[in-house]
Coordinates of C-alpha atoms and ligand atoms in Angstrom, one line a residue:
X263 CA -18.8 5.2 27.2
X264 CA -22.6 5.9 27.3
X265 CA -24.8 7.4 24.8
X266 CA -24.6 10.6 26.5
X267 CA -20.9 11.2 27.2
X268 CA -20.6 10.4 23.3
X269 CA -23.3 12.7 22.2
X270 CA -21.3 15.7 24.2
X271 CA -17.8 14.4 22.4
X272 CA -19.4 14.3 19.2
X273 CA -20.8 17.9 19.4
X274 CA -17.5 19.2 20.9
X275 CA -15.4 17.7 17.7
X276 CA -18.4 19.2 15.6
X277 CA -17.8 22.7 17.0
X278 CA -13.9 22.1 16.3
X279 CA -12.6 21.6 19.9
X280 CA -9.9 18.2 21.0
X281 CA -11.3 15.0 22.0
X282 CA -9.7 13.9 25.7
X283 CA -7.0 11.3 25.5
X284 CA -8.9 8.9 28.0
X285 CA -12.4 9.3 25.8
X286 CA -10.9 8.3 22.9
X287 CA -9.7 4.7 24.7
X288 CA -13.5 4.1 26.0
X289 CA -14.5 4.8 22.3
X290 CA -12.2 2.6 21.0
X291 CA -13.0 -0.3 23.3
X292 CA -16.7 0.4 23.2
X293 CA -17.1 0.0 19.5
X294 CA -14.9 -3.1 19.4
X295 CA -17.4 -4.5 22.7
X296 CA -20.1 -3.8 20.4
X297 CA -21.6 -1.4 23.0
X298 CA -21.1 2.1 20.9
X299 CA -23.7 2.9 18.6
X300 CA -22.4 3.1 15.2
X301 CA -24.2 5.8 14.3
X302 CA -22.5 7.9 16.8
X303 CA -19.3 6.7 16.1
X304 CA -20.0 7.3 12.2
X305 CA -20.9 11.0 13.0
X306 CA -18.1 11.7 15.6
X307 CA -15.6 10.4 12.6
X308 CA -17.1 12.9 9.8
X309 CA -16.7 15.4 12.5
X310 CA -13.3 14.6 12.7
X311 CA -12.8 14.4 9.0
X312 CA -14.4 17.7 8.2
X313 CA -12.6 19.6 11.8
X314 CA -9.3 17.4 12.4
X315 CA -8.0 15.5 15.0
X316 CA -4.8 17.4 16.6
X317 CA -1.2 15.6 17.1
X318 CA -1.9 14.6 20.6
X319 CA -5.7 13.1 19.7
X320 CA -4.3 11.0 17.0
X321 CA -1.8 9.5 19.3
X322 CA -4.5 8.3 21.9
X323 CA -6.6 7.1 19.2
X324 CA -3.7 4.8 17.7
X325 CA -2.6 3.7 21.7
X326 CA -6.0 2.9 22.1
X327 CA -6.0 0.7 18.6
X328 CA -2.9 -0.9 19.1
X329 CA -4.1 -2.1 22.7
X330 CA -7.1 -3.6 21.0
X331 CA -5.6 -6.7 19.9
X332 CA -2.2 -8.6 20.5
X333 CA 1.5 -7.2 20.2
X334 CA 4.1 -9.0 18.2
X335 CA 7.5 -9.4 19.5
X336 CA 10.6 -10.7 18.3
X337 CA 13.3 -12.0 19.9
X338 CA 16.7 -12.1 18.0
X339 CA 17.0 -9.2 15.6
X340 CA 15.5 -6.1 14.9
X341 CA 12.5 -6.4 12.1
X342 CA 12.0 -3.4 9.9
X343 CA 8.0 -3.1 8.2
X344 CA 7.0 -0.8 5.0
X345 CA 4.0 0.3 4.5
X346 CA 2.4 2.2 1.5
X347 CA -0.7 4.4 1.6
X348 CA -2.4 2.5 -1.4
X349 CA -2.3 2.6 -5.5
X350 CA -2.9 1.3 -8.4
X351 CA 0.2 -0.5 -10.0
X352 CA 1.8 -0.3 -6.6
X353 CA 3.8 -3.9 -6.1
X354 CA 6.4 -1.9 -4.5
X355 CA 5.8 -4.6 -1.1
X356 CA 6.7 -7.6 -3.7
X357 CA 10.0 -6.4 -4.9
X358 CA 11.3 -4.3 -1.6
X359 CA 10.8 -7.0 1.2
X360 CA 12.8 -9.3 -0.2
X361 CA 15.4 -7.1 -1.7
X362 CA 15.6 -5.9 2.0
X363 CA 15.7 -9.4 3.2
X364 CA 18.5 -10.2 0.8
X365 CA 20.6 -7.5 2.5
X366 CA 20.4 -9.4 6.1
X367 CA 17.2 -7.0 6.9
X368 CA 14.6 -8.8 8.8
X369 CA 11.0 -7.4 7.3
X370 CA 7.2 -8.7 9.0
X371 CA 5.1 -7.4 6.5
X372 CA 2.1 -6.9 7.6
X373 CA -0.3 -6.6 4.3
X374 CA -3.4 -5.8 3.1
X375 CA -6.0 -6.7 0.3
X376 CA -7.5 -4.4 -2.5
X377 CA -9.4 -1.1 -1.6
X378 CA -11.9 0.7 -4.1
X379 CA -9.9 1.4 -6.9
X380 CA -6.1 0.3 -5.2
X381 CA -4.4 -2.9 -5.2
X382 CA -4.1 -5.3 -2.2
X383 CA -0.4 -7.3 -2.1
X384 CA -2.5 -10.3 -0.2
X385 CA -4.7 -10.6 -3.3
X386 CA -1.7 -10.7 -5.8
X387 CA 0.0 -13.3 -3.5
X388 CA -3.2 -15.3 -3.6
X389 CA -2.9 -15.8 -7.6
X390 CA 0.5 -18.0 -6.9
X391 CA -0.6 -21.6 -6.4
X392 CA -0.2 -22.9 -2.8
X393 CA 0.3 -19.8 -1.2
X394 CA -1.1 -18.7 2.2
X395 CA -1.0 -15.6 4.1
X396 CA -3.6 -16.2 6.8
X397 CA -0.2 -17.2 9.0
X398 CA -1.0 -17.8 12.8
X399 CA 1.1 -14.7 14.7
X400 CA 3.9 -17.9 15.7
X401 CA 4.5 -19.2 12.3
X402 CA 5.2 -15.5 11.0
X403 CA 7.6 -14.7 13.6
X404 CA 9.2 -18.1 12.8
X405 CA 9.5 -17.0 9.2
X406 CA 10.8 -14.1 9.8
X407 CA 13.7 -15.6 11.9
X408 CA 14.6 -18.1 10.1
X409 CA 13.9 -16.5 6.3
X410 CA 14.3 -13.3 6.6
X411 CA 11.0 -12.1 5.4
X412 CA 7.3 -13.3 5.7
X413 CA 4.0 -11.6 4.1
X414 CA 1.0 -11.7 6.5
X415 CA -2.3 -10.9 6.6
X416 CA -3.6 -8.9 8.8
X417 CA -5.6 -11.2 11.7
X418 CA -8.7 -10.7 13.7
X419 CA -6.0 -10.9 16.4
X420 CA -4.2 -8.1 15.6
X421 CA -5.7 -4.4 15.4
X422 CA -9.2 -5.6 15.0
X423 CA -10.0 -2.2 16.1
X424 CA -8.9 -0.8 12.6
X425 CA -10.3 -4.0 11.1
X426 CA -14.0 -2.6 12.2
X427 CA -13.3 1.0 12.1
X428 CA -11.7 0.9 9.0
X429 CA -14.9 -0.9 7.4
X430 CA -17.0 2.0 9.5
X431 CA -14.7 4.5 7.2
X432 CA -15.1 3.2 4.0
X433 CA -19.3 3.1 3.8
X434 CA -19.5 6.8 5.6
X435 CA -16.7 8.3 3.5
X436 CA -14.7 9.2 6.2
X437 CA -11.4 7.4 4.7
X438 CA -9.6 10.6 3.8
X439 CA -8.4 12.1 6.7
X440 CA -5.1 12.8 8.0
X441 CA -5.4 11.6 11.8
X442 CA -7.5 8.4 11.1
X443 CA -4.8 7.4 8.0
X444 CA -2.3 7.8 10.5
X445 CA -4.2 6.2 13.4
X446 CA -4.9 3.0 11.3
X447 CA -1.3 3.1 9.5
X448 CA 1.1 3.1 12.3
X449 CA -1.7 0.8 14.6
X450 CA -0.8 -1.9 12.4
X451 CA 2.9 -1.6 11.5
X452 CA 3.3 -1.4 16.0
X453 CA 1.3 -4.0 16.5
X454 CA 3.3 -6.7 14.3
X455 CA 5.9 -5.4 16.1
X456 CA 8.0 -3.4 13.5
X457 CA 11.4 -1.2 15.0
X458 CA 12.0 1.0 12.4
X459 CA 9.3 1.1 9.2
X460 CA 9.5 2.9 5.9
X461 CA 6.7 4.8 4.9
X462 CA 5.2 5.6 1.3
X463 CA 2.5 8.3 1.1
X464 CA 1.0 8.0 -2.1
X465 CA 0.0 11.8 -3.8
X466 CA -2.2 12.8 -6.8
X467 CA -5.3 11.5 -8.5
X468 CA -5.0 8.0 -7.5
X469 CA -4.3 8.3 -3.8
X470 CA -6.1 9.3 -1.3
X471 CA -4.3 12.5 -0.7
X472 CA -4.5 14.8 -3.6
X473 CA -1.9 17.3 -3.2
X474 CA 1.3 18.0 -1.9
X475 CA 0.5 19.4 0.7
X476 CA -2.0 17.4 2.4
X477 CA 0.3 14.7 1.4
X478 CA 2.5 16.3 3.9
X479 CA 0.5 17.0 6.8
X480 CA -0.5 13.4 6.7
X481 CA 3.7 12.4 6.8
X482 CA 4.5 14.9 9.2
X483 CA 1.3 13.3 11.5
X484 CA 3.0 9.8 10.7
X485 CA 6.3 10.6 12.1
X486 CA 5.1 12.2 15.0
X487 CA 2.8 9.2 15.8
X488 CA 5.4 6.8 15.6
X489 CA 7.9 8.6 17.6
X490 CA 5.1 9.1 20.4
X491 CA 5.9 5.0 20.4
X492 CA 9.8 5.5 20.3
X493 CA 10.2 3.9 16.8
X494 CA 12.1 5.5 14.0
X495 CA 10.8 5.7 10.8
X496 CA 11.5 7.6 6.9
X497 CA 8.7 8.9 5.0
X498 CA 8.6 9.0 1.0
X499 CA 5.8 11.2 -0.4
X500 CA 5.6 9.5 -3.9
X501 CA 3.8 10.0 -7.1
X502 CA 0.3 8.6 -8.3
X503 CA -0.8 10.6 -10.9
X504 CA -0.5 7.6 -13.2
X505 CA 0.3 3.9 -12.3
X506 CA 3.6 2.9 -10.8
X507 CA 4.1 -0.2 -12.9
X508 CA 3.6 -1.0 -16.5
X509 CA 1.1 -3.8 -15.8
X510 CA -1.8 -3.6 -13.6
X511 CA -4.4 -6.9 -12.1
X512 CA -3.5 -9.0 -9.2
X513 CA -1.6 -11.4 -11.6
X514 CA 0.1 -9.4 -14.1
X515 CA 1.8 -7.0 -11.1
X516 CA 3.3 -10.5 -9.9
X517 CA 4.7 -11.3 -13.2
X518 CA 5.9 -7.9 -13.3
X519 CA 7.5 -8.3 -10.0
X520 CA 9.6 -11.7 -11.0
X521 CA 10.3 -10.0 -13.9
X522 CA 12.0 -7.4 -12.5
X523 CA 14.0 -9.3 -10.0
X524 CA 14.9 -11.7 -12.2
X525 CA 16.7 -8.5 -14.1
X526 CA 14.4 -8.7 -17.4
X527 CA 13.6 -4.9 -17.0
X528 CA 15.0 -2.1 -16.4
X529 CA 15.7 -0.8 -13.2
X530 CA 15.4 3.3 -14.3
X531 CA 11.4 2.6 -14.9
X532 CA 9.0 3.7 -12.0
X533 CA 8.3 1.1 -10.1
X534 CA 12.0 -0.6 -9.8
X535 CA 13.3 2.7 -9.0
X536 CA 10.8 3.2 -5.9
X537 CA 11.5 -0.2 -4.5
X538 CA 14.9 -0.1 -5.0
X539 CA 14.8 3.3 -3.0
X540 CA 12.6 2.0 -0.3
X541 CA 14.3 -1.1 0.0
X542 CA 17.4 0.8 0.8
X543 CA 15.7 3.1 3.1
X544 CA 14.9 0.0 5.0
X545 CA 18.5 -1.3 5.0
X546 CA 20.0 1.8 6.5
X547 CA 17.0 2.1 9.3
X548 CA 18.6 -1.8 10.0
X549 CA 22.0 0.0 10.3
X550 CA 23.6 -2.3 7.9
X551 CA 25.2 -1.1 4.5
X552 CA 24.4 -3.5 1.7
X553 CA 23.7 -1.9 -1.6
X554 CA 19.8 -2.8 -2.8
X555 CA 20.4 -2.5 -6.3
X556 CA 23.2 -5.2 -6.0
X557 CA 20.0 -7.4 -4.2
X558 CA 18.9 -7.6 -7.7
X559 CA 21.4 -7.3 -10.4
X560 CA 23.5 -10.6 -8.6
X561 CA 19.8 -12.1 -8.3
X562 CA 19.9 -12.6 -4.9
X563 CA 17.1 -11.3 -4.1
X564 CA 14.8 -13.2 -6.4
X565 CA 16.4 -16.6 -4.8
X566 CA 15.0 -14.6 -1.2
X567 CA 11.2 -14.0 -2.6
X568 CA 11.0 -17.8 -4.2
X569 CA 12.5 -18.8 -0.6
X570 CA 9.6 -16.8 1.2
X571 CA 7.4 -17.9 -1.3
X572 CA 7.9 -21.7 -0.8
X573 CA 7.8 -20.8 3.0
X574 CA 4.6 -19.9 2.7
X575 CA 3.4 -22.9 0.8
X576 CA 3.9 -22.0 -2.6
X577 CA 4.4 -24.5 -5.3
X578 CA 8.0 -23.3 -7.3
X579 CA 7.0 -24.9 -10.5
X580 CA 4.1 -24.2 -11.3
X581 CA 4.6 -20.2 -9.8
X582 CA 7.9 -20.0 -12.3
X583 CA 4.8 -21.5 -15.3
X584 CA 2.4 -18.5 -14.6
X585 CA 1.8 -16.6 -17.4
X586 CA -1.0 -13.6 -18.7
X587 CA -4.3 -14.8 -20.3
X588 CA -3.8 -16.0 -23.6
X589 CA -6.6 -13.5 -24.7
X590 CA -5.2 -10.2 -25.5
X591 CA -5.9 -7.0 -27.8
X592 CA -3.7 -4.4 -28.1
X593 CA -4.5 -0.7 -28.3
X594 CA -2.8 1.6 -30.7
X595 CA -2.2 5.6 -30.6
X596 CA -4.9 7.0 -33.4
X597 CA -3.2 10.4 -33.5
X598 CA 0.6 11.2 -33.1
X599 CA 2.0 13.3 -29.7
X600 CA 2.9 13.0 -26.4
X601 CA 1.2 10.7 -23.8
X602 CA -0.4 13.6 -21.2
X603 CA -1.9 11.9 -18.6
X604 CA -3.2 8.3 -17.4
X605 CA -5.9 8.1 -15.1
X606 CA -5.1 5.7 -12.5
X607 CA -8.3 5.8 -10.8
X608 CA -9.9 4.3 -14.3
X609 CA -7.0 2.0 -14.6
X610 CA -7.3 0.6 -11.5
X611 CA -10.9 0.0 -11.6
X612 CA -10.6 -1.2 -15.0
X613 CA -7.9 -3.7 -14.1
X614 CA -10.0 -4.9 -11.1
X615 CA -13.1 -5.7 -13.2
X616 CA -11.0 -7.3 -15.8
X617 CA -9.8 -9.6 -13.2
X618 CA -13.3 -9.9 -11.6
X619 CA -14.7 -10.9 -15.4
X620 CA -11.7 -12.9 -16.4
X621 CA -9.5 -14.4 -13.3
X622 CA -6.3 -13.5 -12.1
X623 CA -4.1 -12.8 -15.5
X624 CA -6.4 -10.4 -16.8
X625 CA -5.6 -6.9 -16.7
X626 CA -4.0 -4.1 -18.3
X627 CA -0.1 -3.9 -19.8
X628 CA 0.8 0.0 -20.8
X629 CA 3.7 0.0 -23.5
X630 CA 3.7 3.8 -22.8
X631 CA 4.1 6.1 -19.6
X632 CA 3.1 10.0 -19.5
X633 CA 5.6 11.9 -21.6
X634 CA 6.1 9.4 -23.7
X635 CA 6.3 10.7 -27.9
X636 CA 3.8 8.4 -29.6
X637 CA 3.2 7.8 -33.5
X638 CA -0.2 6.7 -35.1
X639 CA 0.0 2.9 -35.3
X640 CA 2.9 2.6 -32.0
X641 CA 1.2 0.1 -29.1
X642 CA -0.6 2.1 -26.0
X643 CA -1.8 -0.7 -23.9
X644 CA -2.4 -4.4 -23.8
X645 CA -5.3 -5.7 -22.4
X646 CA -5.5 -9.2 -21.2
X647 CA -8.9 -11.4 -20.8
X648 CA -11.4 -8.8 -23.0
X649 CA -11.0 -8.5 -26.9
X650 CA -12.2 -5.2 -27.0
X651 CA -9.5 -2.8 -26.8
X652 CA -11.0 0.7 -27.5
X653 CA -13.2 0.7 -24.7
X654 CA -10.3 1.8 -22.5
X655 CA -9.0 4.5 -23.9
X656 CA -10.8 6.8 -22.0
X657 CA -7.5 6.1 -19.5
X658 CA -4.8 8.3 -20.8
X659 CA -5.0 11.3 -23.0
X660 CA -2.5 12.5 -26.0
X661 CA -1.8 15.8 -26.5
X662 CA 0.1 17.8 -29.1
X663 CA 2.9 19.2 -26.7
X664 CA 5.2 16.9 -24.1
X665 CA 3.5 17.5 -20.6
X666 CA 5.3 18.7 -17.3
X667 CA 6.4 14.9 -15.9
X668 CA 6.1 14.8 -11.8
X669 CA 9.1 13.7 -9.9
X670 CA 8.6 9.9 -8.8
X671 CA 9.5 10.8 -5.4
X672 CA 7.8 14.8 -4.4
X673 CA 9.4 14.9 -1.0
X674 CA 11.7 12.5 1.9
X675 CA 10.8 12.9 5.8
X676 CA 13.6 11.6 8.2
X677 CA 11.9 10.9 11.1
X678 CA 14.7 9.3 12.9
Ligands
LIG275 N1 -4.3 2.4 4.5 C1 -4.6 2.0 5.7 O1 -4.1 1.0 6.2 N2 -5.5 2.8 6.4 C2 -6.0 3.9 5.9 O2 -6.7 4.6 6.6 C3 -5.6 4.3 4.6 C4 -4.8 3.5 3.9
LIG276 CA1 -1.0 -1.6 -2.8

């Protein structure tokens, strides 16, 4: 692709016209030779973020991704992936993977680590000691095999298109748009070689789509991609107004995580609820019948995440010793009323520099969730690693009246 050719493409995607299918390959492989300029390639993709990329378009992009690095393939069994658009709280991977596996699914997870204000699962598996991720693309399938489950990272073998167009995104602010969410999203879950994959699209303040019903073009452009590959998939367009689990910080979200699995909380909060869902979306994409919840109540599925874990080099012991920083304040409601809102953009960049400040353990515990009645005096929110407790409530508000609560899950594609 010379300078030229991509100077005409640029100003036809400026003036709102489709990009050809076979341009969008030389692009592709261009910028991963190092011989596009990125400062064409930065312009064409805010043209593309301002004007859209059609249905067609965003399936020659992905093609053209996927064919930039290696394909995984498995042998014996069908492998189901899930994939979430990003948030803050969101340790939905940790819980649903190996209550999937439990069930006789086979899941290669494919994961990846924290952007801006959103969590990464690699980071939180990187707090529990002797634990890798950076698996070569032969031990993974191994895993997956012979466990059941495996958590990857994603490699420089694997999609490094979306590795360096992806980075390209985030400095020109070019992230939010439907065709190059759904470009990068599916290019990964086809190139480790998923069948079937569950999908969470994240809506409200903390995701990347704001509302509804951009959160619906963006599934609808998911489904249609993956089906251009002849993979099934189901699409959940959840909520994240507010965090989806009580505790937020690479460390804390894995305690959570055990704790719920080991059955120490209760299954009708948020974040169990979603996983438990997902998980069984991704049992009946496998075609088998198991019941999720019954993953976790009979503990079975705990016994399959300390199995991956120990896979993956993890050291049992000292994982089942981990526990929050030992400094902690708590914050307490000055007025009484109902919890109306809880920023998660704020929690989730507060959470992150807590655990840049204090290590892996610090972070942010909320007692309360939005609708919540509060009294003066009841506990808000723990923070672990600072001492100072009132510079965070800037994160939620109270109000006098209860607030209009958000269904957990806004709307189900079946894109089977
Ligand atoms: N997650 C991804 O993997 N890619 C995006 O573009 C957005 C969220
Ligand atoms: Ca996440």
């Amino acid at each position: 692709m010379d300078a030229q050719e991509l100077r005409r493409l640029i100003a036809l995607k400026r003036d709102g016209h489709a990009v050809p299918a076979e341009s969008w390959k030389a692009i592709v492989d261009g910028y991963v030779a190092d011989t596009v300029d990125e400062a064409q390639l930065a312009s064409l993709l805010m043209a593309v973020t301002l004007n859209g990329i059609d249905g067609n378009e965003t399936i020659a992009l992905t093609q053209a991704m996927v064919a930039s690095g290696e394909i995984l393939h498995y042998s014996k069994h069908p492998v189901i992936d899930k994939h979430s658009s990003g948030g803050v709280g969101d340790t939905v991977s940790l819980l649903a993977v190996p209550i999937a596996a439990a069930a006789g699914v086979h899941v290669a997870k494919l994961a990846g680590r924290a952007l801006g204000h959103t969590g990464g699962t690699i980071d939180k598996l990187e707090v529990l000691p002797g634990v890798r991720t950076d698996l070569s693309p032969e031990r993974f399938i191994e895993l997956v095999e012979t466990i059941g489950c495996a958590i990857a990272s994603q490699s420089a073998k694997l999609v490094p298109a979306d590795r360096k167009i992806y980075a390209l995104r985030d400095r020109t602010a070019t992230v939010p748009s439907v065709g190059l969410i759904a470009a990068s999203i599916v290019s990964k879950k086809i190139a480790a070689g998923a069948d079937a994959i569950v999908y969470d699209v994240k809506v409200g303040r903390g995701a990347f789509m704001h509302d509804l019903d951009r959160a619906k073009a963006l599934a609808e452009r998911i489904v249609c991609v993956t089906k251009s590959f002849g993979k099934p998939s189901l699409v959940f367009i959840t909520d994240m107004d507010e965090p989806l689990g009580r505790q937020i910080g690479d460390g804390l979200e894995v305690l959570e995580a055990f704790a719920i699995l080991r059955g120490e909380q209760p299954l009708t909060e948020r974040l169990p609820k979603l996983a438990v869902r997902l998980a069984q979306a991704m049992i009946d994409l496998a075609g088998l019948s198991a019941s999720a919840k019954e993953m976790v109540t009979s503990g079975k599925a705990f016994e399959r995440l300390e199995m991956m874990l120990e896979a993956q080099g993890a050291d049992l012991v000292a994982c089942r010793a981990l526990v929050p920083s030992s400094v902690q304040t708590t914050l307490r409601a000055e007025s009484d009323g109902y919890i109306t809102s809880i920023d998660p953009v704020a929690v989730g960049e507060a959470a992150r520099s807590l655990v840049l400040k204090y290590g892996s353990f610090a972070g942010l515990q909320w007692h309360v969730a939005v609708g919540d009645k509060v009294r003066i005096g009841d506990p808000l929110l723990t923070v672990y690693g600072d001492e100072i407790a009132n510079q965070y409530v800037s994160c939620l508000t109270i109000g006098v009246s209860a607030p209009t609560l958000r269904p957990l899950i806004a709307f189900e594609l079946d894109g089977r």
